[in-house]
PDB file of C-alpha atoms in Angstrom:
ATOM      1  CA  UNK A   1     111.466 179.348  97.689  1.00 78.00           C
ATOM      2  CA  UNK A   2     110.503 176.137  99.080  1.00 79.00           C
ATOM      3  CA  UNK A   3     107.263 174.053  98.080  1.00 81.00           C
ATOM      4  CA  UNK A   4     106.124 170.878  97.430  1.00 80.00           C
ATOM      5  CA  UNK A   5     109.144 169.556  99.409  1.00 88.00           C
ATOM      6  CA  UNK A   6     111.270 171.256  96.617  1.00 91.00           C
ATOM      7  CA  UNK A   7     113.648 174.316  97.175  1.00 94.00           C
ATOM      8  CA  UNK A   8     114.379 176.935  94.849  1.00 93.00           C
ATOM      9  CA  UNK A   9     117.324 179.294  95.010  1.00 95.00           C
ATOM     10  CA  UNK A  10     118.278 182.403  92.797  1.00 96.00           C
ATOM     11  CA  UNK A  11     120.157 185.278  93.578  1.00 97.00           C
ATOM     12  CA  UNK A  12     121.727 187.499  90.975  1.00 96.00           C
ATOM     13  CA  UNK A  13     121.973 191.552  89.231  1.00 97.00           C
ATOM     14  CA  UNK A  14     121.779 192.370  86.054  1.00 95.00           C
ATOM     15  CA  UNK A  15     123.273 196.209  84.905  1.00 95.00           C
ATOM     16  CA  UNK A  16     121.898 197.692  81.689  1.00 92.00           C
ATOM     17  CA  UNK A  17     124.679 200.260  81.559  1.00 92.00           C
ATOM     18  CA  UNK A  18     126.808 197.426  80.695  1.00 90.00           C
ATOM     19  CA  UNK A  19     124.601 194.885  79.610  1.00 89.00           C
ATOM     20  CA  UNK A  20     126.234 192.414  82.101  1.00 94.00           C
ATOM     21  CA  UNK A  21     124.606 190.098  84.886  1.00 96.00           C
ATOM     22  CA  UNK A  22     125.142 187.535  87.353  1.00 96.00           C
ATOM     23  CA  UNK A  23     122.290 184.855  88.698  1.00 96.00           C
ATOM     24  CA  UNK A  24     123.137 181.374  90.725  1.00 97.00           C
ATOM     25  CA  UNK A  25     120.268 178.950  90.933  1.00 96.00           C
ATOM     26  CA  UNK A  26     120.197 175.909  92.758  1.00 96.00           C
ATOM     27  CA  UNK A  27     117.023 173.588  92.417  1.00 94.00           C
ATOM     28  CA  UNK A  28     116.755 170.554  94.386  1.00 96.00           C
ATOM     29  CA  UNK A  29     113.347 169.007  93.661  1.00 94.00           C
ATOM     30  CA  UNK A  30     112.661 165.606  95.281  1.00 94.00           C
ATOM     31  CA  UNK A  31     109.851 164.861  93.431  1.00 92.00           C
ATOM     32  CA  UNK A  32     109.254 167.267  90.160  1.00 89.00           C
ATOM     33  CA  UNK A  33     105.500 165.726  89.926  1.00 89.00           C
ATOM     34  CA  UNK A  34     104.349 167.697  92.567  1.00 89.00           C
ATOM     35  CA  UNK A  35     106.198 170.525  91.987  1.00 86.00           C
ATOM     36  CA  UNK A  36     105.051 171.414  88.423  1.00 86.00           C
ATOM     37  CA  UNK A  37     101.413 170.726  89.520  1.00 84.00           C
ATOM     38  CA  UNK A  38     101.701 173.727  90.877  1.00 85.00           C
ATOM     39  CA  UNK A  39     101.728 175.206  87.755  1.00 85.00           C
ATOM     40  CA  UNK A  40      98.925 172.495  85.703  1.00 83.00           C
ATOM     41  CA  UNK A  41     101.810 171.069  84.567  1.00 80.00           C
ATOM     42  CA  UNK A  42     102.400 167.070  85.385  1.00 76.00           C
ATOM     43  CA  UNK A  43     104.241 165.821  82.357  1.00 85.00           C
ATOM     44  CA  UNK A  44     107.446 165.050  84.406  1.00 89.00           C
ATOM     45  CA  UNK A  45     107.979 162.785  87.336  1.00 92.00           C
ATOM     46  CA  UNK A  46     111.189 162.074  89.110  1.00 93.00           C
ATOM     47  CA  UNK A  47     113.768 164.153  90.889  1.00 95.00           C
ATOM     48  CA  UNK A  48     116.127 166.883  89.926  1.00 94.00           C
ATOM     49  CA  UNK A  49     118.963 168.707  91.540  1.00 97.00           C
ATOM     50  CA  UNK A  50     120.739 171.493  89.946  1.00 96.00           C
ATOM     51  CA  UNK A  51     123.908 174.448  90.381  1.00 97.00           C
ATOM     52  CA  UNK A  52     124.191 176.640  88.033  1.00 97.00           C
ATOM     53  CA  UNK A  53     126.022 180.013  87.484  1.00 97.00           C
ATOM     54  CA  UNK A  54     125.327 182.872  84.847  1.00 95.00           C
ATOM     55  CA  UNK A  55     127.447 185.462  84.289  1.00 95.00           C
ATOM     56  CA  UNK A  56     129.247 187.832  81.522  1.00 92.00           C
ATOM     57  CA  UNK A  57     126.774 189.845  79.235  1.00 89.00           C
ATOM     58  CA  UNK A  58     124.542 188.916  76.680  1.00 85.00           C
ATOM     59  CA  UNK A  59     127.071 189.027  74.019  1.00 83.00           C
ATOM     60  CA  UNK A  60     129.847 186.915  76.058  1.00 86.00           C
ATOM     61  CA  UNK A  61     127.545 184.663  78.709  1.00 90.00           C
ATOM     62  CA  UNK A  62     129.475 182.275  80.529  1.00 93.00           C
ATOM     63  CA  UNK A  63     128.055 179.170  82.102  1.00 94.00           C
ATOM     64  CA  UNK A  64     128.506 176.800  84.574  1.00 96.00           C
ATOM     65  CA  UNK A  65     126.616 173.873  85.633  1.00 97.00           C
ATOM     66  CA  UNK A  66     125.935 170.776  86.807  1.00 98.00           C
ATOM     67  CA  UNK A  67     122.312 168.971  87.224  1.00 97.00           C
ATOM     68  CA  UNK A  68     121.155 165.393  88.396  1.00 97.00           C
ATOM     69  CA  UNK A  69     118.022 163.570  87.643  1.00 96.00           C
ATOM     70  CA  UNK A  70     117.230 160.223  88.812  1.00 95.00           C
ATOM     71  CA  UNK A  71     114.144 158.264  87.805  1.00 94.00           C
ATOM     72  CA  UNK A  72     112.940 160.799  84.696  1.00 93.00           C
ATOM     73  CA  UNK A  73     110.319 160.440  82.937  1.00 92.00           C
ATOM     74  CA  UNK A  74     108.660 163.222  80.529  1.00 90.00           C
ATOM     75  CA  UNK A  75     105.429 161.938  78.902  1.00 88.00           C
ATOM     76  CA  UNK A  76     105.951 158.661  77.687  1.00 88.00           C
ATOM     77  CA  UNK A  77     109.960 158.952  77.674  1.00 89.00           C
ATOM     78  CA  UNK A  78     111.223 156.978  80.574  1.00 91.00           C
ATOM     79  CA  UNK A  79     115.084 158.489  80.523  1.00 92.00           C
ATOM     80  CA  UNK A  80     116.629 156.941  84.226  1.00 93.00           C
ATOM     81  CA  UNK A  81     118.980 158.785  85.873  1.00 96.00           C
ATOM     82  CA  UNK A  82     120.902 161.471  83.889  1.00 96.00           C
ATOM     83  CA  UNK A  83     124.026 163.520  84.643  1.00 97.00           C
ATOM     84  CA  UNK A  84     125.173 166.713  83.373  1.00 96.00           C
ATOM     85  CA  UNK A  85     128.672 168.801  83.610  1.00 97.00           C
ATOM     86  CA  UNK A  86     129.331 171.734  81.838  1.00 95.00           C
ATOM     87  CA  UNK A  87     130.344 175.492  81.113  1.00 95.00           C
ATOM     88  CA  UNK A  88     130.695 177.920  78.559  1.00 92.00           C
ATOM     89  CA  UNK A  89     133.349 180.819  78.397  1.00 90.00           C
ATOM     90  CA  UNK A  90     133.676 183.838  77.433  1.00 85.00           C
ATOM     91  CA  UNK A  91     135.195 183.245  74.017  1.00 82.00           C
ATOM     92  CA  UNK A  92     131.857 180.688  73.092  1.00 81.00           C
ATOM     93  CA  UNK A  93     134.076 177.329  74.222  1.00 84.00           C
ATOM     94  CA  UNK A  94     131.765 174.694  75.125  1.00 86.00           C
ATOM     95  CA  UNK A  95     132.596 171.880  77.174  1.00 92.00           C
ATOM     96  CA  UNK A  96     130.757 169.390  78.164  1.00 93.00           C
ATOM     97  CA  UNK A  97     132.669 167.603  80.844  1.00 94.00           C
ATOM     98  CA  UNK A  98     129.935 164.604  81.402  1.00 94.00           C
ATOM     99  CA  UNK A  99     126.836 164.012  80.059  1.00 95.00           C
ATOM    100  CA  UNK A 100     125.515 159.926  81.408  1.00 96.00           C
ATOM    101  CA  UNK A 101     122.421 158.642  80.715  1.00 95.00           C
ATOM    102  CA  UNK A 102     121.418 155.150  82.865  1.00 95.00           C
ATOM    103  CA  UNK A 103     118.341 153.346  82.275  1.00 93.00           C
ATOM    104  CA  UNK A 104     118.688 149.475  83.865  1.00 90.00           C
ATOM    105  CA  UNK A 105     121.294 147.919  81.805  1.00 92.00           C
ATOM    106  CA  UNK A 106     121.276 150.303  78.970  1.00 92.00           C
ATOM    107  CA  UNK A 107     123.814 153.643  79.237  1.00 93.00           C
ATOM    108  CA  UNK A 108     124.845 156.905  77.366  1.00 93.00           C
ATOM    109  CA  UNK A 109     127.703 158.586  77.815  1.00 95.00           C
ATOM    110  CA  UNK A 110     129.211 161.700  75.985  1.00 94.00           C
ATOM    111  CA  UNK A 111     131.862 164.631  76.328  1.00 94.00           C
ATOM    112  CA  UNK A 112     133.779 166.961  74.497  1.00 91.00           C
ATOM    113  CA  UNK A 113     133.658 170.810  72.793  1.00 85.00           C
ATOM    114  CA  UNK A 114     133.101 173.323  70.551  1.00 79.00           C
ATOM    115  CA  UNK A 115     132.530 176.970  70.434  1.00 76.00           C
ATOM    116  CA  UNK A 116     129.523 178.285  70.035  1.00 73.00           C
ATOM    117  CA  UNK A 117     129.214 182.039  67.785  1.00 62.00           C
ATOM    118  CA  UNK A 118     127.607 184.425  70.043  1.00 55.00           C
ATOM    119  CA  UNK A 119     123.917 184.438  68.254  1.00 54.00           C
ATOM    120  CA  UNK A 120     124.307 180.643  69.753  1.00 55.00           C
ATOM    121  CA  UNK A 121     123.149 179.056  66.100  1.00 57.00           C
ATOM    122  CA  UNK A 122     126.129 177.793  64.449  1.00 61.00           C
ATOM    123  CA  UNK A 123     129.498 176.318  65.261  1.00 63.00           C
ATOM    124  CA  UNK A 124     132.859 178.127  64.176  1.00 65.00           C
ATOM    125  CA  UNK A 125     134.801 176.091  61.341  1.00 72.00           C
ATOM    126  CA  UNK A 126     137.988 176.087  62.807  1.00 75.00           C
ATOM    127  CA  UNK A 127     137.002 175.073  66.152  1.00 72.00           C
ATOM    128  CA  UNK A 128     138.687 171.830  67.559  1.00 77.00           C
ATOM    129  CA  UNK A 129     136.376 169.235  67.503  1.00 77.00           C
ATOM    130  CA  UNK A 130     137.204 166.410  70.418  1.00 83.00           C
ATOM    131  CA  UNK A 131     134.274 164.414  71.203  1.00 86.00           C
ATOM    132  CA  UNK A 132     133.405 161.073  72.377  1.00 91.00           C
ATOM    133  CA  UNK A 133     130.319 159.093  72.947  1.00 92.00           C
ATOM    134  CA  UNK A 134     129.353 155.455  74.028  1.00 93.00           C
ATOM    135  CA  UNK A 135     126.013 153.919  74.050  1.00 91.00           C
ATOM    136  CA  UNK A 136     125.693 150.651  75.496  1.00 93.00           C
ATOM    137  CA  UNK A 137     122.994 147.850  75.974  1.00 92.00           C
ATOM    138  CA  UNK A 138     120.568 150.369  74.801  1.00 89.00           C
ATOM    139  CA  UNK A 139     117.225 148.867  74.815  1.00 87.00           C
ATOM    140  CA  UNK A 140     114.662 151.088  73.287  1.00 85.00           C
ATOM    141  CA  UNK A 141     111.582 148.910  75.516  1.00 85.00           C
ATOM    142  CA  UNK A 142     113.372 150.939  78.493  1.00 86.00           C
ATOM    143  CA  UNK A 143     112.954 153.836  77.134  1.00 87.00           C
ATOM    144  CA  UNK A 144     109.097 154.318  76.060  1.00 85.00           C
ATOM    145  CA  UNK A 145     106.280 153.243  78.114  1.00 79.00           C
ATOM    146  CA  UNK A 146     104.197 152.364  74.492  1.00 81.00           C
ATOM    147  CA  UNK A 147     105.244 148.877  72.302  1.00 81.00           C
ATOM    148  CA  UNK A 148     107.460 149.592  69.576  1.00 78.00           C
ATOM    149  CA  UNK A 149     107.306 147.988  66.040  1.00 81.00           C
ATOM    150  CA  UNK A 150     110.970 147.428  66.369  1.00 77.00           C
ATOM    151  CA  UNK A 151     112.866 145.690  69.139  1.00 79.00           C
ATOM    152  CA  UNK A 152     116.764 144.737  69.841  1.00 84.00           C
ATOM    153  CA  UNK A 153     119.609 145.839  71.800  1.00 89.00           C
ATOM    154  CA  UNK A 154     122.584 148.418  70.074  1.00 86.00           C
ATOM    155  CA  UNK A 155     125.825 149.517  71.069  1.00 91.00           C
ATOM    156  CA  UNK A 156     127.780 151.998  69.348  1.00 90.00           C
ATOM    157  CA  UNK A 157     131.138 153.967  70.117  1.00 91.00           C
ATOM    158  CA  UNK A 158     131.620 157.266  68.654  1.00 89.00           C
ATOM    159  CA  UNK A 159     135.459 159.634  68.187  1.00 88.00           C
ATOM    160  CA  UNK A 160     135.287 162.671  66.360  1.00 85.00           C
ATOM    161  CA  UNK A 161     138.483 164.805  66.042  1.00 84.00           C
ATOM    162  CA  UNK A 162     140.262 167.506  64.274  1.00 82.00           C
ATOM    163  CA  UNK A 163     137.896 171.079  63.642  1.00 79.00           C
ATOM    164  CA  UNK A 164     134.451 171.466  62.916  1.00 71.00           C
ATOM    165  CA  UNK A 165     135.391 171.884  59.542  1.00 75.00           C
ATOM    166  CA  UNK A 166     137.304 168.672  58.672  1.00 79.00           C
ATOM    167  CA  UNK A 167     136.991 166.210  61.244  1.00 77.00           C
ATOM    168  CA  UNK A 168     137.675 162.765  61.605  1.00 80.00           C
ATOM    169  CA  UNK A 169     135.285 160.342  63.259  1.00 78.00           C
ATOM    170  CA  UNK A 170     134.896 156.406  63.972  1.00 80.00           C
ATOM    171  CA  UNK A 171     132.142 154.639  64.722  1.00 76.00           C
ATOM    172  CA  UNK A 172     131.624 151.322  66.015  1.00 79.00           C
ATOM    173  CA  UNK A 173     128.381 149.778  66.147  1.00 80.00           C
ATOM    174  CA  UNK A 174     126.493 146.529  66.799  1.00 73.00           C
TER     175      UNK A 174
END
């Protein structure tokens, strides 16, 4: 599907003998302004490109994908350029190889695991916990088009280890 200089791509089965499927999207939307006016929608501006692969069943899904945004901006949420790197097995482990954030000066970043229990709403205990995250020069001005009644600029570094269960984390802020 191609419109509003944005192209669309999905192929994929599903099989409800055995409950499993397979879809592959890509989406590489230049400008996602235009392309969701096509449905009313025009609460989103910037660009987006995304791969992504579905497969397993509904009980055991397994995930890959990675997606792009630069200049995003939903409502009054200016977010900058975000990248995204992850997949899901067939035993529930997340992973989320790279998650970045960059708005000017100010920048997110995040990775790590857990597994997920197949109704998706709760974490197992014993599941190693490894995750770290870094925010830097965060500005909240950058981030909201509106005046805040707060202003400054915070940094924090985040470790958690061990299992969902009992963890250990640090964090470092200014």
């Amino acid at each position: 599907l191609e419109a509003a200089s944005s192209k669309i791509n999905a192929k994929g089965w599903f099989s409800p003998q055995s409950d499993s499927f397979s879809l592959s999207t890509a989406v590489d939307s230049p400008d996602l302004e235009k392309l969701l006016a096509l449905t009313g929608e025009t609460k989103a501006k910037g660009s987006l490109k995304l791969d992504a692969d579905f497969s397993g069943t509904f009980k055991k899904p397994v995930f890959t994908a990675k997606a792009k945004s630069e200049n995003l901006r939903i409502e009054k949420l200016n977010l900058g350029s975000i990248k995204l790197e992850a997949s899901l097995d067939d035993s529930g482990n997340l992973k989320i190889h790279d998650l970045s954030l960059k708005n000017g000066p100010a920048s997110l970043t995040a990775s790590g695991n857990a597994k997920i229990s197949n109704n998706f709403n709760s974490i197992v205990s014993d599941t190693p916990v490894d995750l770290k995250a870094s925010l830097k020069n965060f500005d909240p001005a950058l981030f909201w088009t509106e005046s805040l009644p707060f202003s400054g600029i915070f940094k924090a570094e985040l470790e958690a280890k061990g299992n969902a269960a009992n963890s250990s984390a640090v964090l470092k802020s200014e």
